[in-house]
PDB file of C-alpha atoms and ligand atoms in Angstrom:
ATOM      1  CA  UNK A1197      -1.574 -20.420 -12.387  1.00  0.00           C
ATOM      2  CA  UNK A1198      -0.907 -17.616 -14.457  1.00  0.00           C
ATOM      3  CA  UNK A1199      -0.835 -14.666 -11.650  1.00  0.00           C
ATOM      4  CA  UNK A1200       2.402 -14.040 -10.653  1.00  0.00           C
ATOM      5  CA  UNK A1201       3.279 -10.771  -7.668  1.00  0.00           C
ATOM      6  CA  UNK A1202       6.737  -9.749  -7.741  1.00  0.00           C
ATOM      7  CA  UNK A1203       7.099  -8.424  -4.220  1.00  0.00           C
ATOM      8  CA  UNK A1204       9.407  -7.853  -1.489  1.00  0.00           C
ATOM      9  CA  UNK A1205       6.640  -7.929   1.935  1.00  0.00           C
ATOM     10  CA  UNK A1206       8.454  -5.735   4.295  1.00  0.00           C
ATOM     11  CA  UNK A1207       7.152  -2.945   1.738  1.00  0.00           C
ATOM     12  CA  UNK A1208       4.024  -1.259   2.266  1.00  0.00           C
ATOM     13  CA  UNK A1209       3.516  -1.216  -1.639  1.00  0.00           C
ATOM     14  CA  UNK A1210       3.445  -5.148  -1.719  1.00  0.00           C
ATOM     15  CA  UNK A1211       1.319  -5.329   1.241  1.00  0.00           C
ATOM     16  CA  UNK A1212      -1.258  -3.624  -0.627  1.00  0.00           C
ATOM     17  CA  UNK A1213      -0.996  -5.521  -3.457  1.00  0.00           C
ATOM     18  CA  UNK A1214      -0.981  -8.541  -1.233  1.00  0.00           C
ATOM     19  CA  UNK A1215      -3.660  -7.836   1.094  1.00  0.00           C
ATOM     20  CA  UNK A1216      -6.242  -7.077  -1.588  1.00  0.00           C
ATOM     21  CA  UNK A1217      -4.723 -10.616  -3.424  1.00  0.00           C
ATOM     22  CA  UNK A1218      -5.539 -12.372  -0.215  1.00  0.00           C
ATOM     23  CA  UNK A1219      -8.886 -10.083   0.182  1.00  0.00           C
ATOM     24  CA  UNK A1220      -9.878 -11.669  -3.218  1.00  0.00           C
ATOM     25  CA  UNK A1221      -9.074 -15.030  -2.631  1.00  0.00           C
ATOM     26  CA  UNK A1222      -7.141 -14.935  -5.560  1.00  0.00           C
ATOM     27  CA  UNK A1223      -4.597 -17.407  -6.478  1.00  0.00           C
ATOM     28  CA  UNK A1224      -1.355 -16.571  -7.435  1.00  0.00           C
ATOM     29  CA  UNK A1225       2.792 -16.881  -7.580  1.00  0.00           C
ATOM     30  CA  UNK A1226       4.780 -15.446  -4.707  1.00  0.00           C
ATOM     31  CA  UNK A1227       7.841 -14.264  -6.372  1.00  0.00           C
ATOM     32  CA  UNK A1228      10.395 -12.776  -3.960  1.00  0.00           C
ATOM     33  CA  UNK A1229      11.915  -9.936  -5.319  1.00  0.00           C
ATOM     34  CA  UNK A1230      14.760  -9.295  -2.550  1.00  0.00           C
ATOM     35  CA  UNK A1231      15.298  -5.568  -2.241  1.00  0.00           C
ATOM     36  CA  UNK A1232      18.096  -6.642  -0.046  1.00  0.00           C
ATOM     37  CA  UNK A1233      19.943  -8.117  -2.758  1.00  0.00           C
ATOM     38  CA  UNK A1234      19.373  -5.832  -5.785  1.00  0.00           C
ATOM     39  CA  UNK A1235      16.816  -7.978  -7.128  1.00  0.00           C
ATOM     40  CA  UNK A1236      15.082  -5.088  -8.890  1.00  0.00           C
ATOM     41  CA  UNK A1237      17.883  -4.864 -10.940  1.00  0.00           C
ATOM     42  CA  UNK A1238      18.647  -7.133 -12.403  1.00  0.00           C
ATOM     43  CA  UNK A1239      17.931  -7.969 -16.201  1.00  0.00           C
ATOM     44  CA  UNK A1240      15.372  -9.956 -16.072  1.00  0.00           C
ATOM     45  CA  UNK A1241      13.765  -8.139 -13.223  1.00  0.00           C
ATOM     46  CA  UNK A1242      14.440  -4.565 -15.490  1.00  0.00           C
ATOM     47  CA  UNK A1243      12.658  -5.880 -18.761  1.00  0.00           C
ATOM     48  CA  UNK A1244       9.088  -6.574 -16.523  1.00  0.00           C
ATOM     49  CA  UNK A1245       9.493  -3.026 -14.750  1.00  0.00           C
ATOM     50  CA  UNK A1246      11.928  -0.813 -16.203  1.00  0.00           C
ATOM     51  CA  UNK A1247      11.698   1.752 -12.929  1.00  0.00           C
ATOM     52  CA  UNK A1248      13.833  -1.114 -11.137  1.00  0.00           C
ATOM     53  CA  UNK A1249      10.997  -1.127  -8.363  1.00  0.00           C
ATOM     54  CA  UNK A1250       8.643  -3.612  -6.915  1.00  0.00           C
ATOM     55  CA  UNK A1251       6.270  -4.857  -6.291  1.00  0.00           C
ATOM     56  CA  UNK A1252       5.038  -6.152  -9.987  1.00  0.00           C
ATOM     57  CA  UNK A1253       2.131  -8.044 -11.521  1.00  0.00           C
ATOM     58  CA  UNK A1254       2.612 -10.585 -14.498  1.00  0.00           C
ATOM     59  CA  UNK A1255      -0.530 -11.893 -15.901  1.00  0.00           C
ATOM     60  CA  UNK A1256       0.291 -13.944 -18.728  1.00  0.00           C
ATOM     61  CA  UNK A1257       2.027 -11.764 -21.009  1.00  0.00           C
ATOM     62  CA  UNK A1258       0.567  -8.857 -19.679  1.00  0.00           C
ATOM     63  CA  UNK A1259       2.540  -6.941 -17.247  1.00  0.00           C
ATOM     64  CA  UNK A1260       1.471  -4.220 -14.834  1.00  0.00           C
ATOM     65  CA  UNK A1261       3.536  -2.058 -12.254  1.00  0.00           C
ATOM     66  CA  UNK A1262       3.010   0.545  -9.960  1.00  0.00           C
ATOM     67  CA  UNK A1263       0.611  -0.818  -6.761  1.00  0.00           C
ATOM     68  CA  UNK A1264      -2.497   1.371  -7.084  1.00  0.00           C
ATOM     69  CA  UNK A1265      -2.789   0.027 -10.724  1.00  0.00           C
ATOM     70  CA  UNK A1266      -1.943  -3.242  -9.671  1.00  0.00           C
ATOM     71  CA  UNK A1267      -5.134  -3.551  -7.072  1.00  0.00           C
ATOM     72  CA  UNK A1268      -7.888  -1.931  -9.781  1.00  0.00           C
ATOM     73  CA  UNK A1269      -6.745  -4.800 -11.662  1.00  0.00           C
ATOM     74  CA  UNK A1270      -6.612  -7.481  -9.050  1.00  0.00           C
ATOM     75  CA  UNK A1271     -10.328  -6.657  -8.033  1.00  0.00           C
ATOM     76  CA  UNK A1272     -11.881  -6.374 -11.880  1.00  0.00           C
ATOM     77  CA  UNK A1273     -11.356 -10.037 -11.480  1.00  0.00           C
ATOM     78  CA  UNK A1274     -13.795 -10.496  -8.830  1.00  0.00           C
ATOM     79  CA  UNK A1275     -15.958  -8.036  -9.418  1.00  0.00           C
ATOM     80  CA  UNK A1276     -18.502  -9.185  -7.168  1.00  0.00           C
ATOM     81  CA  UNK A1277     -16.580  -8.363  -4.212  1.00  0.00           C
ATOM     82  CA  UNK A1278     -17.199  -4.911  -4.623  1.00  0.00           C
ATOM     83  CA  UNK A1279     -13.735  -3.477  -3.979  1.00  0.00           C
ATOM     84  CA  UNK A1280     -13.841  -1.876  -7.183  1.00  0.00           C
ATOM     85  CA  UNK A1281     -17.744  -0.139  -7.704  1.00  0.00           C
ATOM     86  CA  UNK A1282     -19.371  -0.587 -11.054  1.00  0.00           C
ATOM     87  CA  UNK A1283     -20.856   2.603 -11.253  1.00  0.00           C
ATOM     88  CA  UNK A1284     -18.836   5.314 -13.184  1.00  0.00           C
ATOM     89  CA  UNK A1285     -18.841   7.948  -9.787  1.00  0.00           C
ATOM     90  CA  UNK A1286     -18.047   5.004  -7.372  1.00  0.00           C
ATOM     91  CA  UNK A1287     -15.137   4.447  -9.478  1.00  0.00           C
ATOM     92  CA  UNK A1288     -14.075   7.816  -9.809  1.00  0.00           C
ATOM     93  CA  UNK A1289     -14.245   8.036  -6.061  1.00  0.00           C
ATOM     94  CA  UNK A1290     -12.221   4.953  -5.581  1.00  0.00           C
ATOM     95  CA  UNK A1291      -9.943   6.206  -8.109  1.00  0.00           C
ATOM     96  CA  UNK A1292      -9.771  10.105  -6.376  1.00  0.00           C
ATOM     97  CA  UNK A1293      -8.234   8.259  -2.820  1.00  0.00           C
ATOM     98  CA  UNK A1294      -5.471   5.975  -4.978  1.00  0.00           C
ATOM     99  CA  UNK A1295      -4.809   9.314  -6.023  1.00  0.00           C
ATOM    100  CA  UNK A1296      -4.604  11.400  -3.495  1.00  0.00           C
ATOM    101  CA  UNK A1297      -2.673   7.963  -1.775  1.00  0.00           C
ATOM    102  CA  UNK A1298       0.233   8.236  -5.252  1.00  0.00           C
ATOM    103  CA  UNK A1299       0.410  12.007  -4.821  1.00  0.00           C
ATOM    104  CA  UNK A1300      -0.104  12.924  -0.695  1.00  0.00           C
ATOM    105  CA  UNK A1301      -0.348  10.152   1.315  1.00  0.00           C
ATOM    106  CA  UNK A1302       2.394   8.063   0.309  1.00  0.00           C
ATOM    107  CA  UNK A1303       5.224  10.240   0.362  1.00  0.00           C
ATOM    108  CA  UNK A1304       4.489  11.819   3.735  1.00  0.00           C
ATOM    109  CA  UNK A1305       4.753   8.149   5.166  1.00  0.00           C
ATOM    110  CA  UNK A1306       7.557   7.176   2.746  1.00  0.00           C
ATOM    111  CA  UNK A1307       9.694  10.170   4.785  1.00  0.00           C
ATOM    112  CA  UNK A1308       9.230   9.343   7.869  1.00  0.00           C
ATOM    113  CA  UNK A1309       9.321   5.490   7.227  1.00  0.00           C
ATOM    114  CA  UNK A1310      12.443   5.672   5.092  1.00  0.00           C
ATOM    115  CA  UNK A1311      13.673   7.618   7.713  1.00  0.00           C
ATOM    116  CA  UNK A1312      13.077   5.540  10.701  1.00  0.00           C
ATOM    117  CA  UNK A1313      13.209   1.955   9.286  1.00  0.00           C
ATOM    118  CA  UNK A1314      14.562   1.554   6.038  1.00  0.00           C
ATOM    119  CA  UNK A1315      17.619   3.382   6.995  1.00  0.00           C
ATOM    120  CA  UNK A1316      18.772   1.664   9.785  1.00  0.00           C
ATOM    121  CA  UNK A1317      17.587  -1.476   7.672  1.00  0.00           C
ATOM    122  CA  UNK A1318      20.035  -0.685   5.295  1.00  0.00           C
ATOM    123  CA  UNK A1319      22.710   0.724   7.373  1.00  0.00           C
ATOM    124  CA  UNK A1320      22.080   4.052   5.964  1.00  0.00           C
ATOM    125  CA  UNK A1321      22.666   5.967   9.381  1.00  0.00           C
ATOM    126  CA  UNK A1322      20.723   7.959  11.624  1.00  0.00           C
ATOM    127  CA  UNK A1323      17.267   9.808  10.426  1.00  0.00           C
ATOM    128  CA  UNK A1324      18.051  13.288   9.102  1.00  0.00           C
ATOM    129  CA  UNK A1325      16.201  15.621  11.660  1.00  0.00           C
ATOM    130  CA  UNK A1326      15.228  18.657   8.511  1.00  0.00           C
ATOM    131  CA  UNK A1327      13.376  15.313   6.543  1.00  0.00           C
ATOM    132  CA  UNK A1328      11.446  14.120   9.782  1.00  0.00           C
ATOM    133  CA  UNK A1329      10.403  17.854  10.307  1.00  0.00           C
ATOM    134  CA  UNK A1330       9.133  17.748   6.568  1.00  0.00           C
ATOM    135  CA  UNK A1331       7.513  14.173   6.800  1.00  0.00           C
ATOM    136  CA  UNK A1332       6.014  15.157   9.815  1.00  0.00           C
ATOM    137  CA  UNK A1333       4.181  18.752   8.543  1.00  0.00           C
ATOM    138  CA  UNK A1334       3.284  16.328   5.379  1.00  0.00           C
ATOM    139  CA  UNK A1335       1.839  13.572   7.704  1.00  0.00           C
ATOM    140  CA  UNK A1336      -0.398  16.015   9.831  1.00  0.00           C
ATOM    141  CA  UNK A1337      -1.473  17.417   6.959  1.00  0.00           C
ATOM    142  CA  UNK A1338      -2.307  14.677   4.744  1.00  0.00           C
ATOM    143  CA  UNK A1339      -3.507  12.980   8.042  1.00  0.00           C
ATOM    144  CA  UNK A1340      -6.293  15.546   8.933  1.00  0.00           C
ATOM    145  CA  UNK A1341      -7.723  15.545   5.517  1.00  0.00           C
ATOM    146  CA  UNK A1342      -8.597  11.664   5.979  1.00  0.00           C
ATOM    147  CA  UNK A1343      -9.399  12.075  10.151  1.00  0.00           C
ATOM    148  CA  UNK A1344     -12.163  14.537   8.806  1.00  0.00           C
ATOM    149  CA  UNK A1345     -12.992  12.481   5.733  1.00  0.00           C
ATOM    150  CA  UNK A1346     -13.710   9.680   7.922  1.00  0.00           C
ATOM    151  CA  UNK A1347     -15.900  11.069  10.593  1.00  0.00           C
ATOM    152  CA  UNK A1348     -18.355  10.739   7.993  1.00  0.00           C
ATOM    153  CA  UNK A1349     -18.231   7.665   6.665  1.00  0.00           C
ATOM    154  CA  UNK A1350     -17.296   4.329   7.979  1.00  0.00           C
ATOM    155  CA  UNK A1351     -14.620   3.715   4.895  1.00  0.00           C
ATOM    156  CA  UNK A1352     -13.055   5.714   2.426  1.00  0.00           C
ATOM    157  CA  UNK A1353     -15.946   5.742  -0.137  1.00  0.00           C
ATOM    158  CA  UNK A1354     -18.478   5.298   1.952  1.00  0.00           C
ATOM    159  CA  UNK A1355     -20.361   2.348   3.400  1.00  0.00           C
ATOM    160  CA  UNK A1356     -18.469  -0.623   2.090  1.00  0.00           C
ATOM    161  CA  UNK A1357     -14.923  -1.650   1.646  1.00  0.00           C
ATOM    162  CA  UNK A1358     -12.950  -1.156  -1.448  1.00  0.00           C
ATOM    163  CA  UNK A1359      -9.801  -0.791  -2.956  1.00  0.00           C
ATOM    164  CA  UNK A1360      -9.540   2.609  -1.419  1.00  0.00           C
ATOM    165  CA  UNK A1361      -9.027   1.338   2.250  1.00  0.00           C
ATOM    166  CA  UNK A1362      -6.269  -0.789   1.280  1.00  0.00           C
ATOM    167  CA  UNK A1363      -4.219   1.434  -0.866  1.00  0.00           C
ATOM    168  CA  UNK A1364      -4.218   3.881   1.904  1.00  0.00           C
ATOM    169  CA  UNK A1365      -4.149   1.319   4.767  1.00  0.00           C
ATOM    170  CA  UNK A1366      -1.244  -0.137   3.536  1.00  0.00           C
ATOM    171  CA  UNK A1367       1.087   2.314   4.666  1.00  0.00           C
ATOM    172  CA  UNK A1368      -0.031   2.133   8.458  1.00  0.00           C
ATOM    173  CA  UNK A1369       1.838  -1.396   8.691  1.00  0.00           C
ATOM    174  CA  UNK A1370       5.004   1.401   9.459  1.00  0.00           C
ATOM    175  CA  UNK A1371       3.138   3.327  12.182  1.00  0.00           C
ATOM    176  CA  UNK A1372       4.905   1.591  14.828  1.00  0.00           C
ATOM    177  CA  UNK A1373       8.744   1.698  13.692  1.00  0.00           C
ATOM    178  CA  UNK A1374       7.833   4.808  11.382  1.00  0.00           C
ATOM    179  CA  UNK A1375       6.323   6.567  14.405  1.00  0.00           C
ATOM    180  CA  UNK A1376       3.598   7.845  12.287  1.00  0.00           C
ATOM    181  CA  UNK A1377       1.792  10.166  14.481  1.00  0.00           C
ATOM    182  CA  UNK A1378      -1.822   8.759  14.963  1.00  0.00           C
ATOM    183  CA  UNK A1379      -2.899  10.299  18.429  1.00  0.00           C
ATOM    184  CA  UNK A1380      -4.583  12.950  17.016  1.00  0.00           C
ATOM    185  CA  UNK A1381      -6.192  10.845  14.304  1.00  0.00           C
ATOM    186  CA  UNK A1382      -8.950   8.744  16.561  1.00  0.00           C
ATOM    187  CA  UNK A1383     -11.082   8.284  12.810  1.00  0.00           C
ATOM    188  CA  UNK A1384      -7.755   7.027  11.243  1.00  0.00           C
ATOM    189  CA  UNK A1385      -7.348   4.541  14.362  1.00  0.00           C
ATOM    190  CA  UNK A1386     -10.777   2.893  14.161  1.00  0.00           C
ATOM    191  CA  UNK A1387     -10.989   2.058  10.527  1.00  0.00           C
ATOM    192  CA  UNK A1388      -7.757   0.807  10.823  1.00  0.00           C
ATOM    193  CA  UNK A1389      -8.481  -1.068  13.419  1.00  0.00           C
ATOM    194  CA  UNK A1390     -10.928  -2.289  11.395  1.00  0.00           C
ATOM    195  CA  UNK A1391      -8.938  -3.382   8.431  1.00  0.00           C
ATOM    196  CA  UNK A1392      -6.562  -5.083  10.727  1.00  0.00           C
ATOM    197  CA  UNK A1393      -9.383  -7.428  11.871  1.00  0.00           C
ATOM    198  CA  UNK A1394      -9.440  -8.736   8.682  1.00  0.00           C
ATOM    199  CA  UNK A1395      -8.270 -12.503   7.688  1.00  0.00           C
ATOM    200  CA  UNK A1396      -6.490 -11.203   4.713  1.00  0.00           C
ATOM    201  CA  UNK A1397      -4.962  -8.531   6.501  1.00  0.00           C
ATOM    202  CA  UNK A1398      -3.469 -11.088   9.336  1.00  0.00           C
ATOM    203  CA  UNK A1399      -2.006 -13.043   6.805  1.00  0.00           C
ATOM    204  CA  UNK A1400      -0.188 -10.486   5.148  1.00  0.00           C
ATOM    205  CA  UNK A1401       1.130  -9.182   8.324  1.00  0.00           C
ATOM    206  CA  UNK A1402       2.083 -12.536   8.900  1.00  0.00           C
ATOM    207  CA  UNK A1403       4.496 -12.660   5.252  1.00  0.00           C
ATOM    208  CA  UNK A1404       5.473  -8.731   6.078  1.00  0.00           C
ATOM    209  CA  UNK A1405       6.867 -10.162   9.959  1.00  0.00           C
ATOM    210  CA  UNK A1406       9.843 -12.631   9.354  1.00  0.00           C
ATOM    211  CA  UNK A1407      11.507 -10.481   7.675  1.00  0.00           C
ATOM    212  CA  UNK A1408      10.537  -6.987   9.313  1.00  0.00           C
ATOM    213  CA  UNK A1409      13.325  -4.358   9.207  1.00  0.00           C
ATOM    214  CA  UNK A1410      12.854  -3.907  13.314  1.00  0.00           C
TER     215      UNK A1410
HETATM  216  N1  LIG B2733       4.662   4.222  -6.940  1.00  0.00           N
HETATM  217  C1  LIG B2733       5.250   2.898  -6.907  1.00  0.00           C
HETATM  218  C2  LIG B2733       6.401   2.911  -5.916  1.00  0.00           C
HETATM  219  C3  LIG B2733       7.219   1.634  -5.974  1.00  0.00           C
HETATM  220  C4  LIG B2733       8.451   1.745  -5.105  1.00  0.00           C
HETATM  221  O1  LIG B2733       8.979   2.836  -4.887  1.00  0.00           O
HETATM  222  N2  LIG B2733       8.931   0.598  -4.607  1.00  0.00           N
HETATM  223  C5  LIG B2733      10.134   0.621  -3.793  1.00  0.00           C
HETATM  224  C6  LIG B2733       9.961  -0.203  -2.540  1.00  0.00           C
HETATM  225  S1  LIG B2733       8.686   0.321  -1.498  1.00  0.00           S
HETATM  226  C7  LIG B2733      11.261  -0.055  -4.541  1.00  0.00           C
HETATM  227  O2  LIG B2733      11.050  -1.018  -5.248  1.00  0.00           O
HETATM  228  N3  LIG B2733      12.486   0.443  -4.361  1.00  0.00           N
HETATM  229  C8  LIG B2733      13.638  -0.158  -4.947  1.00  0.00           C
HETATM  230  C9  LIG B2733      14.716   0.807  -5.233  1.00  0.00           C
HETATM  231  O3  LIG B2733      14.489   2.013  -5.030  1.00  0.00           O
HETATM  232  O4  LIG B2733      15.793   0.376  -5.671  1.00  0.00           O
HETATM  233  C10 LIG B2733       4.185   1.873  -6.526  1.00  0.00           C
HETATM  234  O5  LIG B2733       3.284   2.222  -5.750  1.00  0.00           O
HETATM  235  O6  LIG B2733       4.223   0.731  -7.005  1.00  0.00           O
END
């Protein structure tokens, strides 16, 4: 088997690159890269991603990091799924969300979930009330823009599944211990709801839960 994930599940980036993995039926190595311990660190660790951050892919000698490029990849080899259109404009639309996920989503969730989990997680002390108040405005924002986006249409780009979904789904595994606020965001609720039904998006739950920060 040459596909190896460097990942640490808690994380919402390795549950993306995880859940599309499983999505794929791909087979591949579980490495644990403990977070916990400094793992990203470390030498060896540092010469396959020189950011010190997980999660990783290894692919023979090729080596890829940072999640969203991680997926693209993951789904060019199945193809026929269809999480990754062949058409130059379905891709571009795929590629718009991942995005939109690196430069808006992400780091309104990353706020409030560093915040409200990974802190205490870490021992890092109480949530600082002036960063909740920004990852919140960031969150409603960046929140509304997909609400309204998916009135529309039943997934991110449109009638089927792809890539997309997950990238942005991913973070929602915090909503609960992040308190990401969702009441307002009935669109947001269903298709995740939806993605949650999955099989592959059970099982990844089920790697993220052991060792959940709560
Ligand atoms: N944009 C990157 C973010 C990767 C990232 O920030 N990973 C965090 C965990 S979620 C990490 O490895 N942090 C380790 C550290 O900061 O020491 C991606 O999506 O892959």
């Amino acid at each position: 088997m040459n596909l190896k994930l460097h990942v640490f599940p808690p994380s919402p980036r390795a549950f993306k690159v995880l859940v599309v993995a499983h999505h794929l039926g791909l087979d591949y190595e579980f490495v644990f890269c403990d977070l916990t311990k400094g793992d990203q660190k470390s030498a060896a660790y540092t010469a396959l991603n020189p950011n010190q951050r997980m999660p990783t892919l290894e692919d023979g000698d090729f080596r890829l990091w940072e999640s969203n490029a991680i997926i693209q990849y993951l789904a060019t080899k199945k193809w026929e799924s269809g999480l990754l259109p062949r058409d130059e404009r379905g891709r571009a639309d795929v590629a718009r969300w991942q995005f939109w996920e690196s430069t808006t989503w992400d780091p309104a969730c990353a706020i409030l979930t560093f915040e409200r989990v990974v802190k205490r997680f870490f021992g890092g002390g109480a949530p600082d009330p002036v960063e909740v108040e920004k990852g919140l405005q960031r969150f409603n924002r960046a929140a509304s823009v997909l609400d309204a986006h998916l009135k529309k249409q039943p997934y991110v780009c449109g009638d089927h599944l792809t890539i997309a979904d997950f990238a942005i789904a991913a973070a929602l595994t915090m909503a609960e211990p992040a308190q990401l606020p969702l009441e307002n965001h009935g669109e947001i609720r269903r298709w995740a709801g939806k993605l949650a039904a999955l099989p592959a998006w059970q099982r990844t739950l089920a790697m993220q839960r052991p060792q959940k920060a709560t």
